[in-house]
Every structure is written in structure tokens, then in C-alpha cells.
Amino acid sequence: MMKRSRLHRSLQIALALTGAAGVLAACGSSSASPSKTSASKTPVVPLVVYGAEGYAPVVAKGFQQATGIPTEMVNHSTGTLLAKISAEAQNPQWGVLWTDGSDAYAALDQQHYLLRGFEPNTGSLTSLGKSLVPADQSYIPTGLTTAAAFVYNSKVVKSPPTSWSSLLTSQWKGAIGMNNPAISGPTYTAVASVMSQQGGVAKGEAYFKKLAANGLHVYPTNKVTLNALLTGAIKVALVQNSAGIGFAMSSPSLKLAYPDKSALLPGVIGIDGKASKTEIAEAKRFADFVYSPKGQALMLSGDPQGDSLFYPIVKGTKPHSQVPNLKAIPTDYPNPIVWGSREASINAWFTSNIVQ
Amino acid sequence: MLTRWLGRLAEFLGWPIFWVVLVVVLLVPTACFLILAISPRLFGQGSSWFTISAFQQALTGVTLQGMADSLVVGVLAALLAVTFAIVLAWLLQRTNVSGRRVWSISIWTILLVPSYIIAVGWQVMLGQGGLLASLGLYSASYTKIFFGPAGYTLILAIKGIPFAYFAVAGSISALGSSFEDAARVHGGGRLSTLRVVIPMVLPSIFAGLIVVFAESIADFGTAAVIAPNAHFPIATYNLYVALSSYPANFGVAAVIGCMLVAAVAVALMLQKRFLKSRSYAVLGGRMRIAGRSRLTRRGHVMVLGVLVVIFFVALGVPIIGALVSSMLKPFATLSLHNFTLSAYRGLFSVSGLGGSIGFSFKLAVLNGFLALFLGAVIARRLSKRGTTFIDRLLDVTVLAAIALPGLVLAAGYIFAYNLPILSGLGIDIYGTVLVLIMAYLAGALPSTTRVLAGPMSQVRGSLLDAGRVHGSGLAQSWWRCAVPLLGPSLLWAWLLTFAATFLELPASELLAPPGTQPVAVAILQVLGKSNISQGTALSIVALLIDLGMIIVISILFRFLAPKGWRRLGANVL
């Protein structure tokens, strides 16, 4: 699959049709030329990386510089990327997918999208990291955050809530905001975790109904929820902890509290099992690069006030100082195989009963 | 000689090429997505070749409620917007009110401000911790009223004002004063004069109503801000949720798309029944340009007051809100030393922003011309009486795209142009700039066509016949006789397309080639970071670029356009 030559041919068609000479210049960036040519004789195709992680473009650039493999980045939210992948099902265009949350990967794996049986060998995982690797090795954990943390404004809130049940008290009536799990991938993991802590789907639904009756606000994404916190529309935002820590760096009065149990949310790489052999080989090298010290360093530096605030799972990588010690946070890891397959029905239920 | 030859060639090849372009750009992707509602397996989205389960899912509960809400809001927003537009068009085209150019540019600015910015601006103004709250004026009850159906309708009506204005202003200015004078000479008072004139501009009023209705039911920006918290289901928001969930529910999204299209088709049929009974061809070569009525001093003050109120609500509040949120430190009270420009300075450190702006700018310029040409051809074809079945189909198709939220059209492009069968034929255009250009064109064509529908239907056939009698070909007589009369409308249509394409989001998100980043996607990326004010700052910068383009083009038009164009266009821009 020589995507690049096709791209150029199509560009020529476009130019011939429209006579827009300017377009070619505008698209200079789309046909990335490797800064180093690969020394090996293996044919090279562009590696297409679908990434929602804030540091993904920086890592992709570093990978291209290190290997000479032209790497094309498609950087959107998790929801958009998964919708693209679903729509492209008959003719996949991606090589690597890199987002937060393993539930969607477990579901993708059940539909035979992912390459199985590969894990990088350029870095060794901590024991916690190893526990996140699926039995069929269909996806690759790259780091950890938690969902959800309770982010609050310490000027307004003196003693933050510390458990899921405390959110149901009158003290927090109309004061809690969270994301819609149907739109924000990490939030689904948080919802799944709360439901499993409550004792299953039915009891979990009852809990969220009580939370809604207590005036829960539901926003589309982390950014909107945290914005509502900044403007004072809510007092506590339930969001991914890395997003909360990032916002707290810009707004020092923001603080984080953790509930009785919050879900472990791994950053995950999946490789397109239907890609060409060449692209699969390149995707494996990409995953190897991510586990290497250079890749780890780029993950930590690529999005300093956002996704870089993760908890590393490759031995020898130190987290940022703002990231709390994970041992001090009670966590839970809802089984992705069980909860991944329930994602569609739980999200649909949540949208109908809680959001609207 | 050469132009005549080219004109002949264009006439010979024109229609076949036109139909091919239309089918490829609009019909195929739209049809693919809508067919998905009943046959998911065709596109690898499930196991059934034929099923109505998506309809069963979509016609219940929240999805059905959302559809009903959208229709009611759409009708109300259209009526409101057209009322505002008629008042504005009359004041700006036919009176000597001062600052006409400022008001014209303000109307443009409304069009450029993305609806989510308007919604966010109102939030900053009215919300808890907002501007009014810091002045001690916060009230939960009026906030609740605004961030519900009422506020949603108002914002959509505001967003619709430019569409309605472009539909009616051209004809009100081109109508000339002879009809009014005739009515007045025959003893008609103000009311009866209106009764004579208003029916003459009915095609434009209907065009305005339908465009605003279709734009409103397809609007997503406002829905995204208001719907989630108002417990007020909206069709486009439900559609967004269906597409964003994993696994994406394309079936339900397609059904919502079908229903939105059907709603506009019904509105269109009503319009046809109403307008087809008579002819509205009143725009010809012998039209005198209307004089402006002189306002008394008191009248002038009142008129200015009305304009200031309209534009303060439409633009003042959201712009103040956006500016404040881009400059105020978080949690800071409203005082001067809490304002900072750091968000704007921070934009310089965002890498690749210049490339994004250049990329979107070029495609927006190109799309402006493509949509203008095709839109004008379609608008003219649709304005002829005694249309054939093919023309009716064309009309519905073009409107289908306006009522289909951009998200659906973009997804349709993936299904249509990423089929393995096309790869097998060596047609691999998916993931290239060509597909993005096609999607931009498909997204812009409906609104451009609607904006031109009014003016195009008013060009008298006799005007073109006169050109033909004097030895011009069809293309040449259009160019020499009709285009000068249509100059301002064409300019508006081009600018409209440029502005909309420059900040287009859904197609940019789903179809931009790997490695490129259109402006709207870049804004979204920056907004997603922890520095919210930086995202708003970037939106404002993008708006300024948009607006700068409009001012530059308007000035160029005034100085460079042929004399005849200018004379007619001068009272517009």
C-alpha cells in the first residue's frame, strides 16, 4: 500500500481539477519527508498514528527523526478517532492508535481489529504495568492516570468530598459536575468503576440516578467541566486526574482529592491488524520507541500541563513532581473485557436517563 | 472570437460536467450515509443487509423528543431572524441612517462568530461567577430561562440574521422605488404600500426562512454548549452522542439525519406550492435605484437605538464575554489588574499555528469560487418555472445537505470514498486534500445556493434574450447583462463561503489528510489544553483574520470592480 504516492497522485488530480497551485504548498506538511533516510533496504510507507494523547505529536516527530520512517499524525479526541476507525472499518487507514482507557481496545480486539501477540521489549514494565497487559497481548499499556479525581476550588470548598457516597448528601446539591461518558472515553472507565464498586450495573444505575436527583451537571469533556469549575457554576469537577493537575498548575487555588476508589486508566497503544506487513513492522518499531528511554522522555515533555502528568509504568522512568504517589491512592481496575462490551449500552442509558 | 468559442464549449460540456460534480460531491456521500440507516452491512457496520432497528431505536424517548424540540426551535428561530432581517434591510438599504458600513460589517461579524462562542459569551455574562454575578446581579431563575429553550432559540435566531439578511437585502435594494412610488401615487398609505412591496420580495423572504430553519435544525455549536445542561434534548446533540460513543451508532445518526432532511423537504414543498402560482421576475435592466428616505432627527435617534440594541444583543454580549474569558485570570474578580494578555502571547508558542491558518485560508478562498459558481448555476436552474422531476430532486438534494449536520456529511464521505471497491479500481482519494475540498464544497453549496436563490430568481429572461439578440452566447450574455446586476449578491455569497469554510470543523476533523491541521481543529486542540483563555484567544484571532478578509475584499470591490457592478454594489458595502 503505497499511500504516499497515492497521496501525491490525488493531489495532482486535485490540482488539475481546481487549478489551485496554492493547495500543494498548503499540503507540504501532509507528505512528510523523512529527515533521515532509512539505512535499511526495507520499503518505507508512511506510518499513520491516530492519537488523542497530548504528547503523541511530539513522540511521533521524535520517532520520525530517530528512524527515518515518515510518521503522519492524526490528532483528535478519543471519540472522534474511534468514530473514524469505525467508519473506516472496511478499509482501515490507521497504523497505530494511542488513547486513554483500555475498554475500547478490549472491544476493538473482540471485533478483530487489533494485532495480537506483540509487546515491546525495549523497556521492562513495573509489576503494576504488567498487570495491565491483556492475555492475548492485543494492546500495549504506556502509562497510567486515574479517573475520576475530585477537583475543587480550595477558596470556595474547605473540606472536599472523599467518597462516592458523600456526593449524594445535601451539602453537594447542584455542586457536582462530570463529563458525559458517551463522549469522553476516560469518563466511561470512571462510570464502570463506580458501577462495579456499587455492586453491578443495576445498583450502579440507581447510584447515578440519585446523583442526578442531587443536581449533577453533565458536560461533554474535561475542558468544559473544568471551565464550569473555574467560572463557579459547580464546586467539584469529577475528571481525569492528569487534566485536574494540569489545570491546577495554571490556577493554583484548584486542588485534587481522591475518592474511596478511583479507576486506573491506562494510556494504550493498539496496532491495526489489517495494515500492510510493512506498516505493521513500522508500528511495532513505534511501540518499541515509546518504551525506550528517549520515547519515555518525550512522553513526559510533550504535554507538560496535560497528558504528560501520567504515572509511568516502564521501569526507570520518573513521573513529574506534581503527580501524586500512586500507592497513596486507592484504585480499582474494572475488567476491560467485561466492561468494554457494556460500553455502548451503559453510555446509551446514561445519555437517556442522566444527561437529558 | 475566443470567448465566443469558449462559451460554446462551456455550453456543450457544461451540464454533463455539472451533474457529475454534483453527484460525486453531494449525492453519493449523502446517500451512502442515509442508506446506512437501513443497510448497515453494506458499509461494514453490522450483520444486517436490511433492518429497521435503527428507526426503532431513534423513534423513541430522548431521540424523538430531541427531533421535536429541534423542529419547534427551528421554526421560531427562522421567524425571528427574518423579522430582524427585514427591519435591518429596510433601515440600511432605504434610509439615510448613519454608519451604514459599520452595520453591514456587523452583520457579517454575526455570521463569522461561531455559535459556540455566542453561547459561551452569554454564559460568561449570565452564569454563576459570571460578569453580572460579580456586579451582584446573578439570578438563578433568569439564568435558567436563558440556558434553556428560550435562550437556545434566541441564539439561533441571532445566528440566522445574516442568512435572512442576505436573502432579503439584495432584493429590497434592487427592487427600486418605482413600485412604492406607484402605490403612493395611487393614494396608498404606508400599510398598503407595504402590501404591494412585501409580496414582491416573498421569494427572498421564503428563501431566508428556509435557510434559517435548516441552519437552525442542523446547528451543533450552540447545542453543544446549552443542550447538555438544560435537560433539553436536541437532534444534533443526540446525533453527536450517537457518533461519539464507542462503538459509534451510525444507524441512529443516519436516521436523525434522514429526519432532518425530511423536515426541510416538507418546508420546501410548502414554499414551492406557495411561490409557483405566480411570477416574481421584477429585476431587469431598466430598474431605477431607489432613493433613500431621509430620517427626521428624532427618527434617526430611534433607528440608531434599535440598531444598537439588536447588535448589542447579537454581538456585544458574546464578544465581551469571549474577550473577558480570554483575558481574565481564573477566579479573579472583575478589576483591571486581573486582566492579562498572556493568553494571546502564549499563542506564539503553539507550534504549527501559522501552517494551519495558511492551509485553511487557501482552501477557503478556493472553496469560495467553487461554491459560488456551482451555487449560482443551481440557483438559476431552480428558479425557472415548470421544473422537471430532476430539478425537484436537485432541490431536495441541495437542501438535504444544509439540513444534514456537517458531522453526518463528513461521515458520509468516509463511507463513500473509503470503499475497498474504489481502492481496487485504483481510486484512492480518501485521506487526501481532494476529499476535504469536496466535503467543504458540499457543506457550503446549500447555503450559497439559498443565498443566491432570491436574486437569481429575479433576473428576467428578457434581459438575457436582449444579450442573445445582440450576438452574445449564453455565457457571454450572462456575464455582460446579468452578473453586473448580481454583483453584490455574488460578492456576499463568496465571502459567506470563505468565512464558513475557514472555520469549518466537522469535515476538517474527520477528513483532513494526516499531518495537516485546519484552523478549527487547531482551535479545538488548544481549547482542550488547560489554558482555556488561550483557546478563546485563538478563536478571536481566527475571527479577526476572517473579518480582515471581508474588509479587504469589500474595499477591493469598491475600487476594482467594473463600473456597473460598483454603481449597484456601492449602496450595499
PDB file of C-alpha atoms in Angstrom, chain A residues 75-295:
ATOM      1  CA  ASN A  75      -4.507  14.173  16.483  1.00  0.00           C
ATOM      2  CA  HIS A  76      -8.120  14.344  17.753  1.00  0.00           C
ATOM      3  CA  SER A  77     -10.217  13.417  20.755  1.00  0.00           C
ATOM      4  CA  THR A  78     -10.680   9.714  21.551  1.00  0.00           C
ATOM      5  CA  GLY A  79     -14.345   9.813  20.480  1.00  0.00           C
ATOM      6  CA  THR A  80     -13.518  11.292  17.078  1.00  0.00           C
ATOM      7  CA  LEU A  81     -10.716   8.810  16.436  1.00  0.00           C
ATOM      8  CA  LEU A  82     -12.848   5.806  17.375  1.00  0.00           C
ATOM      9  CA  ALA A  83     -15.676   7.099  15.153  1.00  0.00           C
ATOM     10  CA  LYS A  84     -13.180   7.443  12.297  1.00  0.00           C
ATOM     11  CA  ILE A  85     -11.875   3.918  12.880  1.00  0.00           C
ATOM     12  CA  SER A  86     -15.420   2.501  12.935  1.00  0.00           C
ATOM     13  CA  ALA A  87     -16.341   4.361   9.751  1.00  0.00           C
ATOM     14  CA  GLU A  88     -13.152   3.200   8.032  1.00  0.00           C
ATOM     15  CA  ALA A  89     -13.791  -0.417   9.069  1.00  0.00           C
ATOM     16  CA  GLN A  90     -13.847  -1.751   5.509  1.00  0.00           C
ATOM     17  CA  ASN A  91     -10.586  -0.102   4.537  1.00  0.00           C
ATOM     18  CA  PRO A  92      -8.591   0.914   7.636  1.00  0.00           C
ATOM     19  CA  GLN A  93      -6.362   3.957   7.241  1.00  0.00           C
ATOM     20  CA  TRP A  94      -4.567   3.906  10.579  1.00  0.00           C
ATOM     21  CA  GLY A  95      -1.429   2.100  11.683  1.00  0.00           C
ATOM     22  CA  VAL A  96      -1.247   2.978  15.374  1.00  0.00           C
ATOM     23  CA  LEU A  97      -3.968   4.111  17.795  1.00  0.00           C
ATOM     24  CA  TRP A  98      -2.902   5.803  21.035  1.00  0.00           C
ATOM     25  CA  THR A  99      -5.551   6.937  23.518  1.00  0.00           C
ATOM     26  CA  ASP A 100      -6.588   6.637  27.179  1.00  0.00           C
ATOM     27  CA  GLY A 101      -8.673   3.752  28.509  1.00  0.00           C
ATOM     28  CA  SER A 102      -8.417   0.034  27.744  1.00  0.00           C
ATOM     29  CA  ASP A 103     -12.189  -0.669  27.480  1.00  0.00           C
ATOM     30  CA  ALA A 104     -12.443   0.478  23.855  1.00  0.00           C
ATOM     31  CA  TYR A 105      -9.357  -1.609  22.970  1.00  0.00           C
ATOM     32  CA  ALA A 106     -10.886  -4.708  24.519  1.00  0.00           C
ATOM     33  CA  ALA A 107     -13.971  -4.095  22.356  1.00  0.00           C
ATOM     34  CA  LEU A 108     -11.848  -3.429  19.241  1.00  0.00           C
ATOM     35  CA  ASP A 109      -9.987  -6.662  19.929  1.00  0.00           C
ATOM     36  CA  GLN A 110     -13.223  -8.638  20.157  1.00  0.00           C
ATOM     37  CA  GLN A 111     -14.024  -7.359  16.653  1.00  0.00           C
ATOM     38  CA  HIS A 112     -10.591  -8.471  15.393  1.00  0.00           C
ATOM     39  CA  TYR A 113      -9.273  -5.002  14.650  1.00  0.00           C
ATOM     40  CA  LEU A 114      -6.037  -5.298  16.609  1.00  0.00           C
ATOM     41  CA  LEU A 115      -2.738  -7.076  16.054  1.00  0.00           C
ATOM     42  CA  ARG A 116      -2.318  -9.696  18.782  1.00  0.00           C
ATOM     43  CA  GLY A 117       0.764 -11.203  20.377  1.00  0.00           C
ATOM     44  CA  PHE A 118       3.091  -8.228  20.409  1.00  0.00           C
ATOM     45  CA  GLU A 119       4.525  -6.279  23.341  1.00  0.00           C
ATOM     46  CA  PRO A 120       7.607  -4.028  23.111  1.00  0.00           C
ATOM     47  CA  ASN A 121      10.921  -5.291  24.504  1.00  0.00           C
ATOM     48  CA  THR A 122      12.814  -2.010  24.748  1.00  0.00           C
ATOM     49  CA  GLY A 123      11.777  -1.350  28.334  1.00  0.00           C
ATOM     50  CA  SER A 124      10.633  -3.565  31.164  1.00  0.00           C
ATOM     51  CA  LEU A 125       7.325  -2.938  32.908  1.00  0.00           C
ATOM     52  CA  THR A 126       6.750  -2.466  36.603  1.00  0.00           C
ATOM     53  CA  SER A 127       4.568  -5.097  38.236  1.00  0.00           C
ATOM     54  CA  LEU A 128       1.590  -2.738  38.025  1.00  0.00           C
ATOM     55  CA  GLY A 129       2.331  -2.208  34.328  1.00  0.00           C
ATOM     56  CA  LYS A 130       2.480  -5.951  33.730  1.00  0.00           C
ATOM     57  CA  SER A 131      -0.939  -6.383  35.343  1.00  0.00           C
ATOM     58  CA  LEU A 132      -2.435  -4.153  32.629  1.00  0.00           C
ATOM     59  CA  VAL A 133      -1.199  -6.257  29.687  1.00  0.00           C
ATOM     60  CA  PRO A 134      -4.080  -8.297  28.201  1.00  0.00           C
ATOM     61  CA  ALA A 135      -3.728 -12.073  27.982  1.00  0.00           C
ATOM     62  CA  ASP A 136      -3.744 -12.076  24.156  1.00  0.00           C
ATOM     63  CA  GLN A 137      -1.284  -9.139  24.044  1.00  0.00           C
ATOM     64  CA  SER A 138      -3.626  -7.211  21.734  1.00  0.00           C
ATOM     65  CA  TYR A 139      -2.762  -3.810  23.101  1.00  0.00           C
ATOM     66  CA  ILE A 140       0.134  -2.099  24.836  1.00  0.00           C
ATOM     67  CA  PRO A 141      -0.212  -0.064  28.066  1.00  0.00           C
ATOM     68  CA  THR A 142       2.082   3.001  28.055  1.00  0.00           C
ATOM     69  CA  GLY A 143       1.296   4.872  31.296  1.00  0.00           C
ATOM     70  CA  LEU A 144      -1.358   5.437  33.956  1.00  0.00           C
ATOM     71  CA  THR A 145      -3.721   8.138  35.111  1.00  0.00           C
ATOM     72  CA  THR A 146      -6.813   7.796  37.307  1.00  0.00           C
ATOM     73  CA  ALA A 147     -10.473   8.558  36.704  1.00  0.00           C
ATOM     74  CA  ALA A 148     -12.083  10.236  38.352  1.00  0.00           C
ATOM     75  CA  ALA A 149     -10.389  12.651  40.711  1.00  0.00           C
ATOM     76  CA  PHE A 150     -12.388  15.278  42.623  1.00  0.00           C
ATOM     77  CA  VAL A 151     -11.061  18.674  41.515  1.00  0.00           C
ATOM     78  CA  TYR A 152     -12.251  21.606  43.662  1.00  0.00           C
ATOM     79  CA  ASN A 153     -11.553  25.278  44.237  1.00  0.00           C
ATOM     80  CA  SER A 154      -9.918  25.480  47.678  1.00  0.00           C
ATOM     81  CA  LYS A 155     -11.034  29.096  48.062  1.00  0.00           C
ATOM     82  CA  VAL A 156     -14.678  28.022  47.951  1.00  0.00           C
ATOM     83  CA  VAL A 157     -14.553  24.456  49.277  1.00  0.00           C
ATOM     84  CA  LYS A 158     -12.759  23.901  52.583  1.00  0.00           C
ATOM     85  CA  SER A 159     -13.351  20.176  53.020  1.00  0.00           C
ATOM     86  CA  PRO A 160     -13.787  18.321  49.715  1.00  0.00           C
ATOM     87  CA  PRO A 161     -15.837  15.127  49.363  1.00  0.00           C
ATOM     88  CA  THR A 162     -13.769  11.975  49.843  1.00  0.00           C
ATOM     89  CA  SER A 163     -16.118   9.175  48.814  1.00  0.00           C
ATOM     90  CA  TRP A 164     -18.624   8.386  46.070  1.00  0.00           C
ATOM     91  CA  SER A 165     -21.426   8.102  48.627  1.00  0.00           C
ATOM     92  CA  SER A 166     -20.728  11.543  50.109  1.00  0.00           C
ATOM     93  CA  LEU A 167     -21.641  13.127  46.759  1.00  0.00           C
ATOM     94  CA  LEU A 168     -25.266  12.200  47.423  1.00  0.00           C
ATOM     95  CA  THR A 169     -25.545  14.410  50.519  1.00  0.00           C
ATOM     96  CA  SER A 170     -27.366  17.744  50.518  1.00  0.00           C
ATOM     97  CA  GLN A 171     -24.038  19.531  51.056  1.00  0.00           C
ATOM     98  CA  TRP A 172     -23.180  18.887  47.392  1.00  0.00           C
ATOM     99  CA  LYS A 173     -26.609  19.516  45.916  1.00  0.00           C
ATOM    100  CA  GLY A 174     -26.213  21.097  42.451  1.00  0.00           C
ATOM    101  CA  ALA A 175     -22.473  21.457  43.007  1.00  0.00           C
ATOM    102  CA  ILE A 176     -21.034  18.423  41.193  1.00  0.00           C
ATOM    103  CA  GLY A 177     -20.063  18.282  37.516  1.00  0.00           C
ATOM    104  CA  MET A 178     -18.762  15.420  35.390  1.00  0.00           C
ATOM    105  CA  ASN A 179     -18.293  14.525  31.702  1.00  0.00           C
ATOM    106  CA  ASN A 180     -20.710  12.548  29.587  1.00  0.00           C
ATOM    107  CA  PRO A 181     -19.174   9.048  29.339  1.00  0.00           C
ATOM    108  CA  ALA A 182     -20.622   8.671  25.840  1.00  0.00           C
ATOM    109  CA  ILE A 183     -18.377  11.479  24.639  1.00  0.00           C
ATOM    110  CA  SER A 184     -15.404  11.351  26.995  1.00  0.00           C
ATOM    111  CA  GLY A 185     -13.685   7.948  26.869  1.00  0.00           C
ATOM    112  CA  PRO A 186     -11.914   8.188  30.259  1.00  0.00           C
ATOM    113  CA  THR A 187     -15.212   9.028  31.942  1.00  0.00           C
ATOM    114  CA  TYR A 188     -16.695   5.727  30.819  1.00  0.00           C
ATOM    115  CA  THR A 189     -13.951   3.942  32.737  1.00  0.00           C
ATOM    116  CA  ALA A 190     -14.835   6.024  35.817  1.00  0.00           C
ATOM    117  CA  VAL A 191     -18.532   5.171  35.445  1.00  0.00           C
ATOM    118  CA  ALA A 192     -17.727   1.467  35.003  1.00  0.00           C
ATOM    119  CA  SER A 193     -15.576   1.575  38.124  1.00  0.00           C
ATOM    120  CA  VAL A 194     -18.291   3.270  40.196  1.00  0.00           C
ATOM    121  CA  MET A 195     -20.836   0.732  38.981  1.00  0.00           C
ATOM    122  CA  SER A 196     -18.602  -2.204  39.857  1.00  0.00           C
ATOM    123  CA  GLN A 197     -17.911  -0.660  43.301  1.00  0.00           C
ATOM    124  CA  GLN A 198     -21.655  -0.256  43.859  1.00  0.00           C
ATOM    125  CA  GLY A 199     -22.134  -3.955  43.092  1.00  0.00           C
ATOM    126  CA  GLY A 200     -23.069  -4.161  39.390  1.00  0.00           C
ATOM    127  CA  VAL A 201     -24.897  -2.363  36.603  1.00  0.00           C
ATOM    128  CA  ALA A 202     -28.357  -2.175  38.239  1.00  0.00           C
ATOM    129  CA  LYS A 203     -27.023  -0.829  41.545  1.00  0.00           C
ATOM    130  CA  GLY A 204     -24.705   1.491  39.635  1.00  0.00           C
ATOM    131  CA  GLU A 205     -27.620   2.918  37.660  1.00  0.00           C
ATOM    132  CA  ALA A 206     -29.507   3.504  40.909  1.00  0.00           C
ATOM    133  CA  TYR A 207     -26.482   5.395  42.270  1.00  0.00           C
ATOM    134  CA  PHE A 208     -26.242   7.681  39.233  1.00  0.00           C
ATOM    135  CA  LYS A 209     -29.992   8.342  39.353  1.00  0.00           C
ATOM    136  CA  LYS A 210     -29.586   9.528  42.956  1.00  0.00           C
ATOM    137  CA  LEU A 211     -26.619  11.659  41.889  1.00  0.00           C
ATOM    138  CA  ALA A 212     -28.721  13.206  39.094  1.00  0.00           C
ATOM    139  CA  ALA A 213     -31.550  13.859  41.564  1.00  0.00           C
ATOM    140  CA  ASN A 214     -28.976  15.715  43.668  1.00  0.00           C
ATOM    141  CA  GLY A 215     -28.413  18.162  40.801  1.00  0.00           C
ATOM    142  CA  LEU A 216     -25.488  16.602  38.911  1.00  0.00           C
ATOM    143  CA  HIS A 217     -24.263  18.682  35.929  1.00  0.00           C
ATOM    144  CA  VAL A 218     -23.056  16.753  32.883  1.00  0.00           C
ATOM    145  CA  TYR A 219     -20.726  18.415  30.359  1.00  0.00           C
ATOM    146  CA  PRO A 220     -19.201  16.957  27.178  1.00  0.00           C
ATOM    147  CA  THR A 221     -15.483  16.908  28.020  1.00  0.00           C
ATOM    148  CA  ASN A 222     -12.845  17.573  30.722  1.00  0.00           C
ATOM    149  CA  LYS A 223     -12.225  21.056  29.400  1.00  0.00           C
ATOM    150  CA  VAL A 224     -15.882  22.123  29.617  1.00  0.00           C
ATOM    151  CA  THR A 225     -16.328  20.573  33.059  1.00  0.00           C
ATOM    152  CA  LEU A 226     -13.200  22.276  34.408  1.00  0.00           C
ATOM    153  CA  ASN A 227     -14.282  25.528  32.798  1.00  0.00           C
ATOM    154  CA  ALA A 228     -17.567  25.256  34.701  1.00  0.00           C
ATOM    155  CA  LEU A 229     -15.493  24.850  37.866  1.00  0.00           C
ATOM    156  CA  LEU A 230     -13.398  27.922  37.010  1.00  0.00           C
ATOM    157  CA  THR A 231     -16.494  30.061  36.432  1.00  0.00           C
ATOM    158  CA  GLY A 232     -18.091  28.858  39.670  1.00  0.00           C
ATOM    159  CA  ALA A 233     -21.014  27.032  38.034  1.00  0.00           C
ATOM    160  CA  ILE A 234     -20.008  23.931  40.013  1.00  0.00           C
ATOM    161  CA  LYS A 235     -17.876  23.364  43.122  1.00  0.00           C
ATOM    162  CA  VAL A 236     -16.409  19.934  42.379  1.00  0.00           C
ATOM    163  CA  ALA A 237     -15.414  18.515  38.970  1.00  0.00           C
ATOM    164  CA  LEU A 238     -15.070  14.763  38.521  1.00  0.00           C
ATOM    165  CA  VAL A 239     -12.370  14.464  35.845  1.00  0.00           C
ATOM    166  CA  GLN A 240      -9.272  12.536  34.838  1.00  0.00           C
ATOM    167  CA  ASN A 241      -6.585  13.368  37.414  1.00  0.00           C
ATOM    168  CA  SER A 242      -3.973  14.460  34.831  1.00  0.00           C
ATOM    169  CA  ALA A 243      -6.382  17.085  33.454  1.00  0.00           C
ATOM    170  CA  GLY A 244      -7.086  18.294  37.007  1.00  0.00           C
ATOM    171  CA  ILE A 245      -3.372  18.520  37.876  1.00  0.00           C
ATOM    172  CA  GLY A 246      -2.733  20.419  34.621  1.00  0.00           C
ATOM    173  CA  PHE A 247      -5.446  22.970  35.375  1.00  0.00           C
ATOM    174  CA  ALA A 248      -4.178  23.338  38.935  1.00  0.00           C
ATOM    175  CA  MET A 249      -0.780  24.361  37.516  1.00  0.00           C
ATOM    176  CA  SER A 250      -2.441  27.370  35.824  1.00  0.00           C
ATOM    177  CA  SER A 251      -4.904  28.032  38.663  1.00  0.00           C
ATOM    178  CA  PRO A 252      -3.123  27.329  41.972  1.00  0.00           C
ATOM    179  CA  SER A 253      -6.331  27.524  44.032  1.00  0.00           C
ATOM    180  CA  LEU A 254      -7.510  24.291  42.390  1.00  0.00           C
ATOM    181  CA  LYS A 255      -6.792  21.173  44.462  1.00  0.00           C
ATOM    182  CA  LEU A 256      -7.406  17.466  43.931  1.00  0.00           C
ATOM    183  CA  ALA A 257      -8.982  14.937  46.258  1.00  0.00           C
ATOM    184  CA  TYR A 258      -9.354  11.241  45.536  1.00  0.00           C
ATOM    185  CA  PRO A 259     -12.482   9.167  46.285  1.00  0.00           C
ATOM    186  CA  ASP A 260     -12.520   5.900  48.251  1.00  0.00           C
ATOM    187  CA  LYS A 261     -11.585   4.183  44.982  1.00  0.00           C
ATOM    188  CA  SER A 262     -10.812   5.664  41.577  1.00  0.00           C
ATOM    189  CA  ALA A 263     -10.276   3.666  38.392  1.00  0.00           C
ATOM    190  CA  LEU A 264      -6.844   3.077  36.913  1.00  0.00           C
ATOM    191  CA  LEU A 265      -6.886   4.493  33.416  1.00  0.00           C
ATOM    192  CA  PRO A 266      -4.043   3.222  31.243  1.00  0.00           C
ATOM    193  CA  GLY A 267      -2.765   5.094  28.186  1.00  0.00           C
ATOM    194  CA  VAL A 268      -2.870   2.422  25.482  1.00  0.00           C
ATOM    195  CA  ILE A 269      -1.352   1.716  22.056  1.00  0.00           C
ATOM    196  CA  GLY A 270      -3.080  -0.594  19.594  1.00  0.00           C
ATOM    197  CA  ILE A 271      -1.744  -1.694  16.209  1.00  0.00           C
ATOM    198  CA  ASP A 272      -4.004  -2.127  13.173  1.00  0.00           C
ATOM    199  CA  GLY A 273      -4.024  -5.871  12.488  1.00  0.00           C
ATOM    200  CA  LYS A 274      -5.243  -5.300   8.915  1.00  0.00           C
ATOM    201  CA  ALA A 275      -2.431  -2.942   7.892  1.00  0.00           C
ATOM    202  CA  SER A 276       0.246  -3.945   5.381  1.00  0.00           C
ATOM    203  CA  LYS A 277       3.184  -6.002   6.653  1.00  0.00           C
ATOM    204  CA  THR A 278       5.465  -3.016   6.210  1.00  0.00           C
ATOM    205  CA  GLU A 279       3.233  -0.718   8.219  1.00  0.00           C
ATOM    206  CA  ILE A 280       2.795  -3.313  10.979  1.00  0.00           C
ATOM    207  CA  ALA A 281       6.586  -3.623  11.215  1.00  0.00           C
ATOM    208  CA  GLU A 282       6.834   0.166  11.490  1.00  0.00           C
ATOM    209  CA  ALA A 283       4.055   0.268  14.113  1.00  0.00           C
ATOM    210  CA  LYS A 284       5.962  -2.278  16.207  1.00  0.00           C
ATOM    211  CA  ARG A 285       9.053  -0.087  15.974  1.00  0.00           C
ATOM    212  CA  PHE A 286       6.902   2.842  17.099  1.00  0.00           C
ATOM    213  CA  ALA A 287       5.755   0.936  20.196  1.00  0.00           C
ATOM    214  CA  ASP A 288       9.374  -0.072  20.870  1.00  0.00           C
ATOM    215  CA  PHE A 289      10.369   3.592  20.593  1.00  0.00           C
ATOM    216  CA  VAL A 290       7.676   4.590  23.124  1.00  0.00           C
ATOM    217  CA  TYR A 291       9.083   2.133  25.683  1.00  0.00           C
ATOM    218  CA  SER A 292      12.681   3.311  25.042  1.00  0.00           C
ATOM    219  CA  PRO A 293      14.216   5.981  27.338  1.00  0.00           C
ATOM    220  CA  LYS A 294      14.017   8.553  24.503  1.00  0.00           C
ATOM    221  CA  GLY A 295      10.313   7.851  23.920  1.00  0.00           C
TER     222      GLY A 295
END
